[in-house]
mmCIF file of C-alpha atoms in Angstrom:
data_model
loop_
_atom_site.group_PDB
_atom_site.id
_atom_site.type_symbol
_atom_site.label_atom_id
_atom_site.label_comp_id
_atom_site.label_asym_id
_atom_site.label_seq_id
_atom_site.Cartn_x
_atom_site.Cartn_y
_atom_site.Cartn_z
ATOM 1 C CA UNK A 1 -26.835 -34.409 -26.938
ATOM 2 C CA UNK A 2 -29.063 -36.104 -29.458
ATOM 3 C CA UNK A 3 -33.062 -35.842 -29.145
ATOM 4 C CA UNK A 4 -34.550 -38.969 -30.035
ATOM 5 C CA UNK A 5 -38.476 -39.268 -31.039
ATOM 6 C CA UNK A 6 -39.993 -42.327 -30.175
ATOM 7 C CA UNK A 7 -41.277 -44.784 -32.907
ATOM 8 C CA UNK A 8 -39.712 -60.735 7.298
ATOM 9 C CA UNK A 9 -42.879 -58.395 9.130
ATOM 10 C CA UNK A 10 -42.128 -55.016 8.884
ATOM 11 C CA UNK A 11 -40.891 -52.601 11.357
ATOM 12 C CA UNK A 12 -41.310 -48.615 10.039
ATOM 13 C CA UNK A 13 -37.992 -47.850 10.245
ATOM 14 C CA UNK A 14 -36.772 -44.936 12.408
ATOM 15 C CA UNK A 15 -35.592 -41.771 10.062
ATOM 16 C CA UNK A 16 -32.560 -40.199 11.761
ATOM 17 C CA UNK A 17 -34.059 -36.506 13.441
ATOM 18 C CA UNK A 18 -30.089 -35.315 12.888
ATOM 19 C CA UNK A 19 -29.715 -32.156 10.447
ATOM 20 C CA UNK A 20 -28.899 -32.875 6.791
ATOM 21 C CA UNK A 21 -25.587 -32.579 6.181
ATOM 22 C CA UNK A 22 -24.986 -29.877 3.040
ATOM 23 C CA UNK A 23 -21.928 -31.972 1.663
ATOM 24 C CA UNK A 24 -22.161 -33.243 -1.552
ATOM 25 C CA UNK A 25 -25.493 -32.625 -4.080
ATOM 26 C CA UNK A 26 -26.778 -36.234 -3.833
ATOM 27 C CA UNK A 27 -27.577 -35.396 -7.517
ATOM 28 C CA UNK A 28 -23.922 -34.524 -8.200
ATOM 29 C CA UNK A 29 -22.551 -37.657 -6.469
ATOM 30 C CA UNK A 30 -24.430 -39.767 -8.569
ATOM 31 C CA UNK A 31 -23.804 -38.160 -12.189
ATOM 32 C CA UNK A 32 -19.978 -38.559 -10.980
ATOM 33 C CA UNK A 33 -20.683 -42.274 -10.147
ATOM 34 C CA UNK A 34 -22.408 -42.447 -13.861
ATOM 35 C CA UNK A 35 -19.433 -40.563 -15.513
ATOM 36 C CA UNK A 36 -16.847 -42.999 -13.899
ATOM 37 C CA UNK A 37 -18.222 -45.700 -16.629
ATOM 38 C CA UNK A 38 -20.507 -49.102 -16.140
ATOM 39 C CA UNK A 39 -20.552 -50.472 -12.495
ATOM 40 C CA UNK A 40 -19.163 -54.457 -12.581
ATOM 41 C CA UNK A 41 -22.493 -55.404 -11.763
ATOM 42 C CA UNK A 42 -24.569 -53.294 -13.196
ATOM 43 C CA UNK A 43 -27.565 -54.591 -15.575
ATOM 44 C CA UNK A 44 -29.566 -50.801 -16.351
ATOM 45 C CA UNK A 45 -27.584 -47.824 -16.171
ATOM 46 C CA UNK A 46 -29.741 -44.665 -16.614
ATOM 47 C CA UNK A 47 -27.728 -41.796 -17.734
ATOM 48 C CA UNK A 48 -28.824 -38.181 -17.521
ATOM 49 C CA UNK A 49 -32.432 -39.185 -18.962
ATOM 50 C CA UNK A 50 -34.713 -36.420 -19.783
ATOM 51 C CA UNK A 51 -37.858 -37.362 -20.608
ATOM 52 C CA UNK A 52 -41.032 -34.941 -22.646
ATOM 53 C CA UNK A 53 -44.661 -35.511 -22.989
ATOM 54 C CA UNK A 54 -44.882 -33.166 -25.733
ATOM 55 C CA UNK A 55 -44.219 -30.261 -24.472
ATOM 56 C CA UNK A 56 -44.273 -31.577 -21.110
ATOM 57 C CA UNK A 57 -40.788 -32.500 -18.999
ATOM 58 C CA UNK A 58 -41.300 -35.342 -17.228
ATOM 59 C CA UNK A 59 -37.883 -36.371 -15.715
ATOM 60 C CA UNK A 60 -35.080 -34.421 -15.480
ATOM 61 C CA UNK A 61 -31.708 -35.690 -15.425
ATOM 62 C CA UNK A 62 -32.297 -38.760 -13.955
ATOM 63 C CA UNK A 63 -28.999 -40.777 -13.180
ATOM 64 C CA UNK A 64 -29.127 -44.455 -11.635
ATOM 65 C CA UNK A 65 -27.564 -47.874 -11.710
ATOM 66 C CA UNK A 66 -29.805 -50.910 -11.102
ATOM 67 C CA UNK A 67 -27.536 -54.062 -9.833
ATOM 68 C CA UNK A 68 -27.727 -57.210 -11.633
ATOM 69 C CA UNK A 69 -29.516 -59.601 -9.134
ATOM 70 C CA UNK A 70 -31.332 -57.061 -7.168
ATOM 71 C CA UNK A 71 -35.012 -55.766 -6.386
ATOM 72 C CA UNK A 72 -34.904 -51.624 -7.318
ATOM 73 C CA UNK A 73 -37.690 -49.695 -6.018
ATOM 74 C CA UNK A 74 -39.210 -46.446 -6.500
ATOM 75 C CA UNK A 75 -41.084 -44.443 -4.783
ATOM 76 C CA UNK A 76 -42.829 -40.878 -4.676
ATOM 77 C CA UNK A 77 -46.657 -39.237 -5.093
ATOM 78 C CA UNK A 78 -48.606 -39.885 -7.777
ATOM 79 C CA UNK A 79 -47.123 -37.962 -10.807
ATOM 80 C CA UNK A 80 -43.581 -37.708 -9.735
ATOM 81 C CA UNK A 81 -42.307 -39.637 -12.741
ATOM 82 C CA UNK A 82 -41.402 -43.135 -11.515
ATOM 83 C CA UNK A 83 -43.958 -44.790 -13.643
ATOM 84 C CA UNK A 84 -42.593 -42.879 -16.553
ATOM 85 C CA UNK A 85 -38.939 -43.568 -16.023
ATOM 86 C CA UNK A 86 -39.943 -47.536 -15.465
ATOM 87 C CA UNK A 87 -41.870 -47.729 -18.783
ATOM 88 C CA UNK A 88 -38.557 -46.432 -20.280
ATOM 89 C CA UNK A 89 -36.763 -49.237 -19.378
ATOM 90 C CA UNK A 90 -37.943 -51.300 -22.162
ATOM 91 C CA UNK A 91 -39.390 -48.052 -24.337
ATOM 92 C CA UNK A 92 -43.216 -48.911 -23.694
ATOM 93 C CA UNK A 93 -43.501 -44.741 -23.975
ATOM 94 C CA UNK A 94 -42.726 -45.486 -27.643
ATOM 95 C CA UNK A 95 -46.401 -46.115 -27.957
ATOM 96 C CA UNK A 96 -46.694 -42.596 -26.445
ATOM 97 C CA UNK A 97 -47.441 -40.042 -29.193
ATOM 98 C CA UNK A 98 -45.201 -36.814 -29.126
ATOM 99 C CA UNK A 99 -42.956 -38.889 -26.144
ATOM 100 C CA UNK A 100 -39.210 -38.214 -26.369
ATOM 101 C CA UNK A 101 -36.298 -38.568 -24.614
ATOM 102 C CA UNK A 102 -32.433 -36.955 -24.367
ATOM 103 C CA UNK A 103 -29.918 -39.255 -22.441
ATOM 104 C CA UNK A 104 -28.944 -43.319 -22.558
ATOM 105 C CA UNK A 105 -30.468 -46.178 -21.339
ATOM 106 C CA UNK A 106 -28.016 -48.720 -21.360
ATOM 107 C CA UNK A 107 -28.718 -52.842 -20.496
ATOM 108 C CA UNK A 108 -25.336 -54.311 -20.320
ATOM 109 C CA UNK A 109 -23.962 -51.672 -21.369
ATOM 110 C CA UNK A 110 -25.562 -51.007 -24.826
ATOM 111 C CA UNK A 111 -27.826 -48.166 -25.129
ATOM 112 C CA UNK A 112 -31.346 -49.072 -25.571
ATOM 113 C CA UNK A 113 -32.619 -46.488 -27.773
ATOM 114 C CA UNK A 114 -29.798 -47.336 -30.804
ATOM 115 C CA UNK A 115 -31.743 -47.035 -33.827
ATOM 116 C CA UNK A 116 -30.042 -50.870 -34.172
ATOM 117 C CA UNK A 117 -32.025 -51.778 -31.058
ATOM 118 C CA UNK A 118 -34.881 -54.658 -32.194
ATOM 119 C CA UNK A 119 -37.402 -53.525 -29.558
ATOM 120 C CA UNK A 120 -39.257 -56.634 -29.639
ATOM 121 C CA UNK A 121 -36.139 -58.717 -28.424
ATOM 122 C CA UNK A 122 -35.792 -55.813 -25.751
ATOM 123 C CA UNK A 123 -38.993 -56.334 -24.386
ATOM 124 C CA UNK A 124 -38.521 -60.245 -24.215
ATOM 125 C CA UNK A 125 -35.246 -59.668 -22.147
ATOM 126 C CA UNK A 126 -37.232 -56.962 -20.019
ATOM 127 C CA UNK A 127 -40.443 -57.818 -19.234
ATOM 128 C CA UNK A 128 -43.295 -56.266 -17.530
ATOM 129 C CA UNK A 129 -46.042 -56.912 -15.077
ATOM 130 C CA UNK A 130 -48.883 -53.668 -15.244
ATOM 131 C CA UNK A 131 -50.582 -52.429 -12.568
ATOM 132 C CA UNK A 132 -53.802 -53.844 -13.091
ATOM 133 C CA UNK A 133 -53.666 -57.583 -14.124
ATOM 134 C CA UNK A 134 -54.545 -58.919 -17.529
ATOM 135 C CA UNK A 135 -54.630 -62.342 -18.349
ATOM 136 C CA UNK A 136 -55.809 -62.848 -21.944
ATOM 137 C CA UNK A 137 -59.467 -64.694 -22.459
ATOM 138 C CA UNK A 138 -57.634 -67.576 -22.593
ATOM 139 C CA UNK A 139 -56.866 -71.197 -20.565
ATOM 140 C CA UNK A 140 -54.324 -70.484 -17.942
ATOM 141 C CA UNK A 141 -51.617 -72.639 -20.270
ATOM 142 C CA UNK A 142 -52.219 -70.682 -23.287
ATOM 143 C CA UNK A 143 -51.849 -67.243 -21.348
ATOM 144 C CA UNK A 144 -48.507 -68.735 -19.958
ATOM 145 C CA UNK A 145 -47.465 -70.264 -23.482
ATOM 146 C CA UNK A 146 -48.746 -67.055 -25.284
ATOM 147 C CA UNK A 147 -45.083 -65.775 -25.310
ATOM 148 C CA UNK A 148 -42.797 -68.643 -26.243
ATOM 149 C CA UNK A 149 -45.266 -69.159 -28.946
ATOM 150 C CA UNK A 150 -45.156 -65.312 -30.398
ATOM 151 C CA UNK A 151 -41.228 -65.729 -30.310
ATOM 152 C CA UNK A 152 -41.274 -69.194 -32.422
ATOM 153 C CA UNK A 153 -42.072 -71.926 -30.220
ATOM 154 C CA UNK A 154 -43.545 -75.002 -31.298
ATOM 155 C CA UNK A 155 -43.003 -77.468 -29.422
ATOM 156 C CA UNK A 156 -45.345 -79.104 -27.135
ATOM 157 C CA UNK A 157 -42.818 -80.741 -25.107
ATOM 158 C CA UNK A 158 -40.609 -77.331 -24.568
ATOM 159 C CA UNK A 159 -44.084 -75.240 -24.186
ATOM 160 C CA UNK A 160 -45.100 -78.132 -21.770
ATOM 161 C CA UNK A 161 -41.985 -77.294 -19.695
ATOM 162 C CA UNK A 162 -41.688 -73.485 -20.649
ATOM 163 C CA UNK A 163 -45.901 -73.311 -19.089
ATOM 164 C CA UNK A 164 -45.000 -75.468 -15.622
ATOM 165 C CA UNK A 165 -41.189 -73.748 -15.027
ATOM 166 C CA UNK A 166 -43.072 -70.677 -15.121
ATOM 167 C CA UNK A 167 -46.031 -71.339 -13.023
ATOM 168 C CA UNK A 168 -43.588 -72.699 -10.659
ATOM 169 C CA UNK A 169 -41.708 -69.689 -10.709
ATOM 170 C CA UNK A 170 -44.680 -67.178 -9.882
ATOM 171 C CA UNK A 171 -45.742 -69.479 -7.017
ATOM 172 C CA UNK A 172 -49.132 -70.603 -9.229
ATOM 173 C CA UNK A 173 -48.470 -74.213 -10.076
ATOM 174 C CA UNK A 174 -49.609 -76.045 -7.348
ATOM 175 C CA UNK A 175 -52.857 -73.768 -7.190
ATOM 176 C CA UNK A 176 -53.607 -74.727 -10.682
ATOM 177 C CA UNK A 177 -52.056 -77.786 -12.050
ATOM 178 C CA UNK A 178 -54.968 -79.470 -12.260
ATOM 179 C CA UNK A 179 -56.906 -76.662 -14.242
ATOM 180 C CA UNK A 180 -54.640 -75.661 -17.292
ATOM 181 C CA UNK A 181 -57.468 -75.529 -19.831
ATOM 182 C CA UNK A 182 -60.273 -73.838 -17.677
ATOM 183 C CA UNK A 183 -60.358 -69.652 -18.283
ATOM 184 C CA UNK A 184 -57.401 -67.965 -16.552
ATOM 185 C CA UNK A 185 -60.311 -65.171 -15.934
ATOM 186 C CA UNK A 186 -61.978 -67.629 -13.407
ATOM 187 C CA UNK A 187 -58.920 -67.271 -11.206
ATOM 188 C CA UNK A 188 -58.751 -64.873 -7.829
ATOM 189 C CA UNK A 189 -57.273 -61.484 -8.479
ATOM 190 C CA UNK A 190 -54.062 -62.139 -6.562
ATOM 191 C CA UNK A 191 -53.987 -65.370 -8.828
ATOM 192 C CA UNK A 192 -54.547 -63.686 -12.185
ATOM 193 C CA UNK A 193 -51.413 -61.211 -11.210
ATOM 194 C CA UNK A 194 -49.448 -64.235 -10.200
ATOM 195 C CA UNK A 195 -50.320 -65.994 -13.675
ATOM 196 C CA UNK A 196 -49.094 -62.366 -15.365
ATOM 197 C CA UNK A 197 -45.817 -62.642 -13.480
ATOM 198 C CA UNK A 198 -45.872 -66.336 -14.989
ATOM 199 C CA UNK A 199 -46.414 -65.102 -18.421
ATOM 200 C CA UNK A 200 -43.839 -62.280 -18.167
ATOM 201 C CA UNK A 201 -41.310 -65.438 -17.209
ATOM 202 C CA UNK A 202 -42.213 -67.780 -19.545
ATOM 203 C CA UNK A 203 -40.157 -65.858 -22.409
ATOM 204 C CA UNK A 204 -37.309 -65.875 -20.224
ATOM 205 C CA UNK A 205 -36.408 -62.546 -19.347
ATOM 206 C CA UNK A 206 -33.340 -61.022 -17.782
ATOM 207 C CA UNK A 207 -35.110 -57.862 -15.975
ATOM 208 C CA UNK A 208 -38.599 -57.854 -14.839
ATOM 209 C CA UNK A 209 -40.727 -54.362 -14.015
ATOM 210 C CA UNK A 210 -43.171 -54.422 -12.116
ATOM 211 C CA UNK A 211 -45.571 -51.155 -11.940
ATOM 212 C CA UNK A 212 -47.786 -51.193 -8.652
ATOM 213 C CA UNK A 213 -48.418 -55.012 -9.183
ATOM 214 C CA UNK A 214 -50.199 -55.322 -5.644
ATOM 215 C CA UNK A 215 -52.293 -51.796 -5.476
ATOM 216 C CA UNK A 216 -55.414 -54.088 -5.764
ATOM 217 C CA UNK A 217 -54.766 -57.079 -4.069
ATOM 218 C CA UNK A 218 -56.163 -58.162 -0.361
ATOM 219 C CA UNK A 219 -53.055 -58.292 2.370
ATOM 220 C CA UNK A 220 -52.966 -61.715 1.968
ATOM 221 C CA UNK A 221 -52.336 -61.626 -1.796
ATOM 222 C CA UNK A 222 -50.021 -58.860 -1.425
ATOM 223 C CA UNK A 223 -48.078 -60.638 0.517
ATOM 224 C CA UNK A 224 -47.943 -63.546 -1.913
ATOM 225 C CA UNK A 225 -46.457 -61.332 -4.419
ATOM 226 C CA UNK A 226 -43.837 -59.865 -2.051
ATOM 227 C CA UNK A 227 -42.527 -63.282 -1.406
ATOM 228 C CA UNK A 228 -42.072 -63.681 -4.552
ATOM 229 C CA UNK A 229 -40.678 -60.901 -5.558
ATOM 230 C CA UNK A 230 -37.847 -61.729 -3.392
ATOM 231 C CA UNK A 231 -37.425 -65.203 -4.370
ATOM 232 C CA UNK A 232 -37.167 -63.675 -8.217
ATOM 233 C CA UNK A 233 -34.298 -62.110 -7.899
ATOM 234 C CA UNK A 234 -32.066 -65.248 -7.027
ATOM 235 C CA UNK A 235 -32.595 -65.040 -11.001
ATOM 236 C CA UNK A 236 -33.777 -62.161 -12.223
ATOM 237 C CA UNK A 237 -33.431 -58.454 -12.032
ATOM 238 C CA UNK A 238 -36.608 -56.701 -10.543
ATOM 239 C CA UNK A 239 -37.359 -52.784 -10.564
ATOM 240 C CA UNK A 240 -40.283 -52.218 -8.891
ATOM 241 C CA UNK A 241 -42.670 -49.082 -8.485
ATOM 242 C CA UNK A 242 -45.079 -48.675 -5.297
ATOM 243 C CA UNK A 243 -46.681 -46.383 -3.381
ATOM 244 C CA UNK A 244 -46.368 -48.568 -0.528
ATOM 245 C CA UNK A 245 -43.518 -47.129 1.214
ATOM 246 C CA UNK A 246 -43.400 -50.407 3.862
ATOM 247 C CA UNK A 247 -43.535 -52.687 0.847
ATOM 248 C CA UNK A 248 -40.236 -50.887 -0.765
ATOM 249 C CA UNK A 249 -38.317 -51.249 2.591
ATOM 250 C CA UNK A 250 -39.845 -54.927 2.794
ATOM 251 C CA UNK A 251 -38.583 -56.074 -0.849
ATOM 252 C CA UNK A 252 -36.125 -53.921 -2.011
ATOM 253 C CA UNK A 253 -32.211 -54.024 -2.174
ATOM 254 C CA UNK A 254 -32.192 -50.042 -3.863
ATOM 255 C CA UNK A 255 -34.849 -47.300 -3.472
ATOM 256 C CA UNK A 256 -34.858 -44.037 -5.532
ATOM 257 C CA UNK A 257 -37.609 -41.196 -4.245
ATOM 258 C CA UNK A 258 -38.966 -39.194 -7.181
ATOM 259 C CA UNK A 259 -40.778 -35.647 -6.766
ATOM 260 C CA UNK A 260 -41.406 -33.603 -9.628
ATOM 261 C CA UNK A 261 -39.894 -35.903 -12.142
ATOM 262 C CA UNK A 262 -36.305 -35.855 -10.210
ATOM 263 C CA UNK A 263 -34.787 -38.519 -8.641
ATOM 264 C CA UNK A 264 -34.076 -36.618 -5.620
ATOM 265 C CA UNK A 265 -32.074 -39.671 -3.750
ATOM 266 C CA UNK A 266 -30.870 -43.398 -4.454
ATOM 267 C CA UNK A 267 -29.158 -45.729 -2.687
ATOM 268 C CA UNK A 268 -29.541 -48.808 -0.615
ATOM 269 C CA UNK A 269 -32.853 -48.926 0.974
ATOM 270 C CA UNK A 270 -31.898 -49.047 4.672
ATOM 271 C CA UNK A 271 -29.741 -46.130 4.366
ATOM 272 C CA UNK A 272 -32.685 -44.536 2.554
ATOM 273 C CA UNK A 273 -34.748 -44.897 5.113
ATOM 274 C CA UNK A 274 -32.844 -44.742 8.300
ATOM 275 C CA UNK A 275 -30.333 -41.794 7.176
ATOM 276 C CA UNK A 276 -31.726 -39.787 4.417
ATOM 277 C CA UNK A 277 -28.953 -37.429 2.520
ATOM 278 C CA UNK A 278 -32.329 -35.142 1.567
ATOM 279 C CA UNK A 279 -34.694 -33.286 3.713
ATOM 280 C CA UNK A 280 -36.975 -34.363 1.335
ATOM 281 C CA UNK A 281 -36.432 -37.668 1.262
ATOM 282 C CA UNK A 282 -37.177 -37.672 5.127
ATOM 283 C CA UNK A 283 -40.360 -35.466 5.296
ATOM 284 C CA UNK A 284 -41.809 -38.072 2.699
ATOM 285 C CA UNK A 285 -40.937 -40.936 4.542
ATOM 286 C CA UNK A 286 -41.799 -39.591 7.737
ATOM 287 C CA UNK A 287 -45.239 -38.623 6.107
ATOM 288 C CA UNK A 288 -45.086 -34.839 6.496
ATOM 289 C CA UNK A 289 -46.117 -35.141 2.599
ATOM 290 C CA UNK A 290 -47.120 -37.077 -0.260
#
């Protein structure tokens, strides 16, 4: 295989105290789900993915398929590899020096990493929303318009509607309609990530990723975000990474728990965390680690 270099409130749900069946390797089901060719509504299909720092392996073997229309989640302790495997998703580990990878990422089907792949029209159909917020020094339109403008748009009008669609769409515009050209950097914190999802939508993206967008925010902001995060998928595709294991269940439609850069189990989220297929999967739920 080729190497490539890069250029509703919550209720914690009740994990089943019956023994683990030894059946089928959960990873074996899953590379014979892979094998058995692109799922009807499948947007990402991750494909025995290794991934190196260096010298470094970070995953190993991963094999998953994110559904079109759907909020994906993973989960795991810090440095299991679910930040890693995200970032992949629209190659932001290209900026990574030494990174590489061995498997396919495929969006509708076509591999990702093709040296024919124009990475900056990949990461306007996936888009991402960091951790930490970032709104440029900039008015709140021009960090919304920043985007559309980068990818050739002129037009006032179409920026005009491209800026209020997409505060609309984040949940910001009636908060700031009436402030466009004052510093986006004046705004709350749960505001400025808001006004990031905003910008992510304005270049109208098919997939969004979102790495730990609420780790800093105030419950109340959190749970701004959440909401939203469900209403996005009505049009998008969202993969999401958190720590919060309540916020997965909450949000998501799939959940995949890493440890030690393998995806040790994936599947619908209530089956993930009512009926586990992996001890380990249900000692990290139940807290007995991580």
């Amino acid at each position: 295989m080729e190497v490539r270099p890069f250029s509703q409130p919550f209720t914690t749900p009740t994990v089943s105290s019956r023994p683990v069946m030894p059946s089928v390797p959960q990873s074996r089901v899953l590379r014979e789900q892979s094998d058995a060719g692109p799922s009807v509504d499948a947007k990402i299909q991750v494909r025995n993915l290794d991934f190196y720092y260096g010298e470094r392996q970070a995953l190993f073997h991963v094999v998953l398929t994110v559904r079109t229309n759907s909020v994906t989640a993973f989960i795991g302790p810090s440095g299991c590899g679910k930040s890693t495997l995200l970032r992949c998703l629209n190659r932001m580990n290209d900026l990574v020096e030494g990174a590489r990878t061995v498997g396919r990422v495929e969006l509708d089907g076509t591999d990702i990493y093709d040296l024919a792949i124009d990475v900056t029209d990949l990461r306007k159909r996936v888009g991402m929303v960091f951790q930490k917020s970032n709104p440029f020094p900039k008015s709140i339109y021009d960090n919304v318009a920043y985007g559309p403008r980068l990818h050739g748009t002129k037009d006032k009008r179409r920026l005009d509607e491209l800026v209020h669609h997409s505060l609309q769409g984040a949940g910001l515009w009636d908060e700031v309609k009436d402030r466009l050209t004052q510093s986006a950097l004046g705004l709350s914190g749960g505001q400025q990530q808001r006004l990031c999802i905003a910008r992510a939508l304005a270049v109208q993206p098919e997939v969004i990723l979102m790495d730990e967008p609420c780790s800093a925010l105030d419950p109340i902001a959190t749970g701004k975000i959440e909401e939203l995060i469900f209403k996005l998928k009505d049009t998008y595709t969202v993969v999401i990474v958190t720590h919060n294991m309540q916020q997965a269940a909450r949000v998501s439609n799939q959940c995949g728990f890493f440890l030690m850069g393998e995806l040790v189990e994936f599947g619908d989220t209530k089956t993930i965390f009512t009926t586990p297929h992996d001890k380990r999967t249900e000692d990290y739920i139940t807290g007995r680690f991580g």
